[in-house]
Short mmCIF file of C-alpha atoms in Angstrom, two decimals:
data_model
loop_
_atom_site.label_atom_id
_atom_site.label_comp_id
_atom_site.label_asym_id
_atom_site.label_seq_id
_atom_site.Cartn_x
_atom_site.Cartn_y
_atom_site.Cartn_z
CA UNK L 1 -10.95 -11.55 14.32
CA UNK L 2 -8.18 -8.94 14.22
CA UNK L 3 -9.23 -7.43 10.88
CA UNK L 4 -12.80 -6.89 12.12
CA UNK L 5 -11.52 -5.29 15.34
CA UNK L 6 -9.16 -2.97 13.46
CA UNK L 7 -11.86 -1.95 10.99
CA UNK L 8 -14.25 -1.11 13.81
CA UNK L 9 -11.59 0.75 15.80
CA UNK L 10 -9.90 2.80 13.07
CA UNK L 11 -11.66 2.30 9.73
CA UNK L 12 -8.85 0.29 8.16
CA UNK L 13 -7.00 -2.97 8.67
CA UNK L 14 -3.69 -4.22 7.30
CA UNK L 15 -3.90 -7.72 5.85
CA UNK L 16 -0.20 -8.54 5.73
CA UNK L 17 1.16 -10.23 2.62
CA UNK L 18 -1.66 -11.70 0.51
CA UNK L 19 0.00 -12.00 -2.90
CA UNK L 20 3.32 -13.69 -3.62
CA UNK L 21 5.95 -11.96 -5.75
CA UNK L 22 5.15 -14.07 -8.87
CA UNK L 23 1.46 -13.19 -8.53
CA UNK L 24 2.30 -9.48 -8.30
CA UNK L 25 4.52 -9.79 -11.38
CA UNK L 26 1.74 -11.62 -13.22
CA UNK L 27 -0.70 -8.76 -12.62
CA UNK L 28 1.84 -6.09 -13.60
CA UNK L 29 2.54 -8.00 -16.83
CA UNK L 30 -1.13 -7.68 -17.78
CA UNK L 31 -1.02 -3.89 -17.76
CA UNK L 32 0.09 -3.39 -21.41
CA UNK L 33 -2.56 -5.83 -22.71
CA UNK L 34 -5.43 -3.64 -23.94
CA UNK L 35 -8.00 -6.41 -24.20
CA UNK L 36 -7.70 -7.23 -20.49
CA UNK L 37 -9.09 -3.81 -19.50
CA UNK L 38 -12.33 -1.98 -20.26
CA UNK L 39 -10.97 1.56 -19.88
CA UNK L 40 -7.88 3.64 -19.10
CA UNK L 41 -7.93 6.84 -17.05
CA UNK L 42 -5.12 9.42 -17.18
CA UNK L 43 -5.39 11.29 -13.89
CA UNK L 44 -4.02 14.61 -15.12
CA UNK L 45 -6.90 15.00 -17.58
CA UNK L 46 -9.42 15.00 -14.73
CA UNK L 47 -7.25 16.71 -12.09
CA UNK L 48 -7.26 13.49 -10.05
CA UNK L 49 -3.48 13.57 -9.64
CA UNK L 50 -0.54 12.42 -11.77
CA UNK L 51 -0.59 8.84 -12.99
CA UNK L 52 -3.01 6.45 -14.63
CA UNK L 53 -5.14 3.42 -13.95
CA UNK L 54 -7.03 0.77 -15.89
CA UNK L 55 -10.26 -1.03 -15.00
CA UNK L 56 -10.32 -4.75 -15.71
CA UNK L 57 -12.74 -6.07 -18.32
CA UNK L 58 -14.71 -9.25 -17.82
CA UNK L 59 -13.70 -11.99 -17.58
CA UNK L 60 -11.26 -10.74 -14.98
CA UNK L 61 -8.09 -12.68 -14.14
CA UNK L 62 -8.99 -15.60 -11.82
CA UNK L 63 -6.64 -14.23 -9.15
CA UNK L 64 -8.59 -10.95 -9.03
CA UNK L 65 -12.03 -12.53 -9.36
CA UNK L 66 -11.39 -15.14 -6.65
CA UNK L 67 -9.97 -12.55 -4.27
CA UNK L 68 -12.95 -10.26 -4.80
CA UNK L 69 -15.44 -13.06 -4.14
CA UNK L 70 -13.67 -14.40 -1.04
CA UNK L 71 -13.00 -11.00 0.48
CA UNK L 72 -16.57 -9.78 -0.02
CA UNK L 73 -17.88 -12.85 1.82
CA UNK L 74 -15.60 -12.10 4.78
CA UNK L 75 -16.42 -8.37 4.84
CA UNK L 76 -20.21 -8.49 4.40
CA UNK L 77 -20.85 -8.98 8.17
CA UNK L 78 -18.77 -5.89 8.96
CA UNK L 79 -20.59 -3.90 6.27
CA UNK L 80 -23.95 -4.83 7.79
CA UNK L 81 -22.76 -4.06 11.31
CA UNK L 82 -21.56 -0.65 10.16
CA UNK L 83 -24.89 0.04 8.43
CA UNK L 84 -26.74 -0.74 11.66
CA UNK L 85 -24.44 1.46 13.73
CA UNK L 86 -24.89 4.38 11.31
CA UNK L 87 -28.67 3.79 11.20
CA UNK L 88 -28.49 3.19 7.46
CA UNK L 89 -31.20 1.22 5.62
CA UNK L 90 -28.53 -0.43 3.44
CA UNK L 91 -27.93 -4.16 3.77
CA UNK L 92 -25.47 -6.46 2.06
CA UNK L 93 -26.19 -10.08 1.07
CA UNK L 94 -23.68 -12.79 2.02
CA UNK L 95 -22.28 -13.38 -1.49
CA UNK L 96 -20.76 -11.07 -4.09
CA UNK L 97 -22.97 -12.57 -6.81
CA UNK L 98 -26.09 -11.50 -4.91
CA UNK L 99 -24.66 -8.04 -4.26
CA UNK L 100 -23.79 -7.52 -7.93
CA UNK L 101 -27.40 -8.31 -8.84
CA UNK L 102 -28.40 -5.35 -6.67
CA UNK L 103 -25.83 -3.20 -8.47
CA UNK L 104 -27.21 -4.35 -11.84
CA UNK L 105 -30.74 -3.39 -10.81
CA UNK L 106 -29.43 0.19 -10.49
CA UNK L 107 -27.67 0.08 -13.85
CA UNK L 108 -24.24 -0.63 -12.35
CA UNK L 109 -22.79 -3.46 -14.44
CA UNK L 110 -19.20 -2.46 -15.26
CA UNK L 111 -16.42 -4.11 -13.19
CA UNK L 112 -14.37 -1.82 -10.96
CA UNK L 113 -11.22 -3.76 -9.89
CA UNK L 114 -8.24 -1.93 -11.35
CA UNK L 115 -4.49 -1.57 -11.58
CA UNK L 116 -2.89 1.80 -10.88
CA UNK L 117 0.48 2.96 -12.21
CA UNK L 118 2.51 5.90 -10.91
CA UNK L 119 5.92 7.11 -12.09
CA UNK L 120 8.36 9.46 -10.34
CA UNK L 121 6.37 12.56 -9.31
CA UNK L 122 3.01 10.82 -9.51
CA UNK L 123 0.32 11.01 -6.83
CA UNK L 124 -3.40 10.52 -6.31
CA UNK L 125 -5.60 13.22 -4.79
CA UNK L 126 -7.88 12.42 -1.87
CA UNK L 127 -11.10 10.89 -3.15
CA UNK L 128 -13.83 8.28 -2.69
CA UNK L 129 -14.53 5.47 -5.16
CA UNK L 130 -18.27 5.81 -5.74
CA UNK L 131 -19.71 4.75 -9.08
CA UNK L 132 -23.48 4.95 -8.68
CA UNK L 133 -26.26 4.77 -6.11
CA UNK L 134 -25.07 1.44 -4.70
CA UNK L 135 -21.72 1.28 -2.89
CA UNK L 136 -20.10 -1.29 -0.63
CA UNK L 137 -18.58 0.51 2.39
CA UNK L 138 -15.17 -1.20 2.25
CA UNK L 139 -12.51 -1.71 -0.39
CA UNK L 140 -9.08 -3.32 -0.74
CA UNK L 141 -5.72 -2.19 -2.10
CA UNK L 142 -2.59 -4.29 -2.59
CA UNK L 143 0.90 -3.09 -3.54
CA UNK L 144 2.36 -4.91 -6.55
CA UNK L 145 5.80 -3.25 -6.59
CA UNK L 146 8.65 -3.62 -4.09
CA UNK L 147 9.40 -0.62 -1.92
CA UNK L 148 13.05 0.43 -2.04
CA UNK L 149 13.72 -1.56 -5.21
CA UNK L 150 11.00 -0.45 -7.64
CA UNK L 151 9.92 2.82 -6.06
CA UNK L 152 10.24 5.25 -3.13
CA UNK L 153 7.46 7.29 -1.52
CA UNK L 154 3.91 6.57 -2.60
CA UNK L 155 2.34 5.94 0.80
CA UNK L 156 -1.38 5.28 0.96
CA UNK L 157 -3.11 8.28 2.56
CA UNK L 158 -6.25 7.89 4.66
CA UNK L 159 -7.99 11.01 5.95
CA UNK L 160 -10.85 10.97 8.42
CA UNK L 161 -13.06 14.08 8.50
CA UNK L 162 -14.41 14.09 12.02
CA UNK L 163 -17.55 16.10 12.86
CA UNK L 164 -16.84 19.43 14.55
CA UNK L 165 -13.10 18.63 14.65
CA UNK L 166 -10.05 18.87 12.44
CA UNK L 167 -9.30 16.03 10.03
CA UNK L 168 -6.95 13.23 10.98
CA UNK L 169 -4.63 11.51 8.51
CA UNK L 170 -2.61 8.30 8.26
CA UNK L 171 0.23 7.54 5.83
CA UNK L 172 0.69 3.80 5.32
CA UNK L 173 3.64 2.29 3.49
CA UNK L 174 2.72 -0.95 1.72
CA UNK L 175 5.32 -3.29 0.27
CA UNK L 176 4.99 -5.86 -2.52
CA UNK L 177 2.04 -8.19 -1.91
CA UNK L 178 0.85 -6.38 1.21
CA UNK L 179 -2.75 -5.21 1.39
CA UNK L 180 -5.10 -2.99 3.32
CA UNK L 181 -8.88 -2.92 3.72
CA UNK L 182 -10.36 0.51 4.41
CA UNK L 183 -13.59 2.48 4.48
CA UNK L 184 -14.80 3.50 1.05
CA UNK L 185 -16.79 6.53 2.18
CA UNK L 186 -18.13 6.45 5.75
CA UNK L 187 -17.41 4.51 8.90
CA UNK L 188 -19.09 4.44 12.31
CA UNK L 189 -17.08 5.88 15.21
CA UNK L 190 -17.96 5.51 18.87
CA UNK L 191 -18.80 8.72 20.74
CA UNK L 192 -20.23 9.72 24.09
CA UNK L 193 -23.77 9.30 22.75
CA UNK L 194 -23.27 6.15 20.75
CA UNK L 195 -22.02 5.81 17.21
CA UNK L 196 -21.77 8.63 14.71
CA UNK L 197 -20.72 8.69 11.06
CA UNK L 198 -17.34 10.01 9.92
CA UNK L 199 -16.32 10.72 6.34
CA UNK L 200 -13.26 8.96 4.89
CA UNK L 201 -11.16 9.78 1.83
CA UNK L 202 -8.00 8.17 0.48
CA UNK L 203 -5.16 8.96 -1.91
CA UNK L 204 -1.48 8.30 -2.60
CA UNK L 205 1.45 10.51 -1.65
CA UNK L 206 4.06 11.57 -4.21
CA UNK L 207 6.29 8.91 -5.74
CA UNK L 208 9.86 10.00 -5.01
CA UNK L 209 11.55 7.62 -7.46
CA UNK L 210 10.78 4.67 -9.71
CA UNK L 211 7.43 3.18 -10.73
CA UNK L 212 4.71 1.98 -8.37
CA UNK L 213 1.96 -0.46 -9.36
CA UNK L 214 -0.98 -1.33 -7.13
CA UNK L 215 -4.21 -3.27 -7.47
CA UNK L 216 -7.50 -1.94 -6.16
CA UNK L 217 -10.53 -4.11 -5.51
CA UNK L 218 -13.85 -2.25 -5.24
CA UNK L 219 -16.80 -4.51 -4.62
CA UNK L 220 -19.63 -2.54 -6.25
CA UNK L 221 -19.82 -2.32 -10.04
CA UNK L 222 -20.01 0.99 -11.92
CA UNK L 223 -22.83 2.57 -13.88
#
């Protein structure tokens, strides 16, 4: 499977177009509805960047819930393979429902899928989306706005901090409905003596014009 190969080789994999334009518009239209979200974060207040995002409340929109369930099922084998390669004791059950029970046992019960909104001049600093002791090693982001029509700039930034070497970065331009799966925190990388662990962070470059919406799907719940 290409996505598995790309994840193993580089720590991320492009999915191509997963959401149709009406589905992207449907999610954007939810953003002003307060009761659909459990919290709103203004990035400037926390020095996270310039912009804002909202975490969905339960019940989440079926489109988001179904995508989270299906994608977790496909990614769990890669997560377990990565754990083995990094000699981690973590293991991930085959279904999202089982995994969320593990999260709940650690007090992590708040949903983490979100929508992010950036205006002209907005950006997101490099970070990792960790919300407690339990974390799934992969996450998904999908652009909801059309590049060149709705916004300019705003590339997804992925930075790999390699041991005893300078960091390496990628800037990935996603268009409406296109998605990417990437390492949440660590990924295994092949070396001369087997696999070693590298640290990954992600962010968003400056929006040059317009407004950019994106959806993020994190698989572990928050404390």
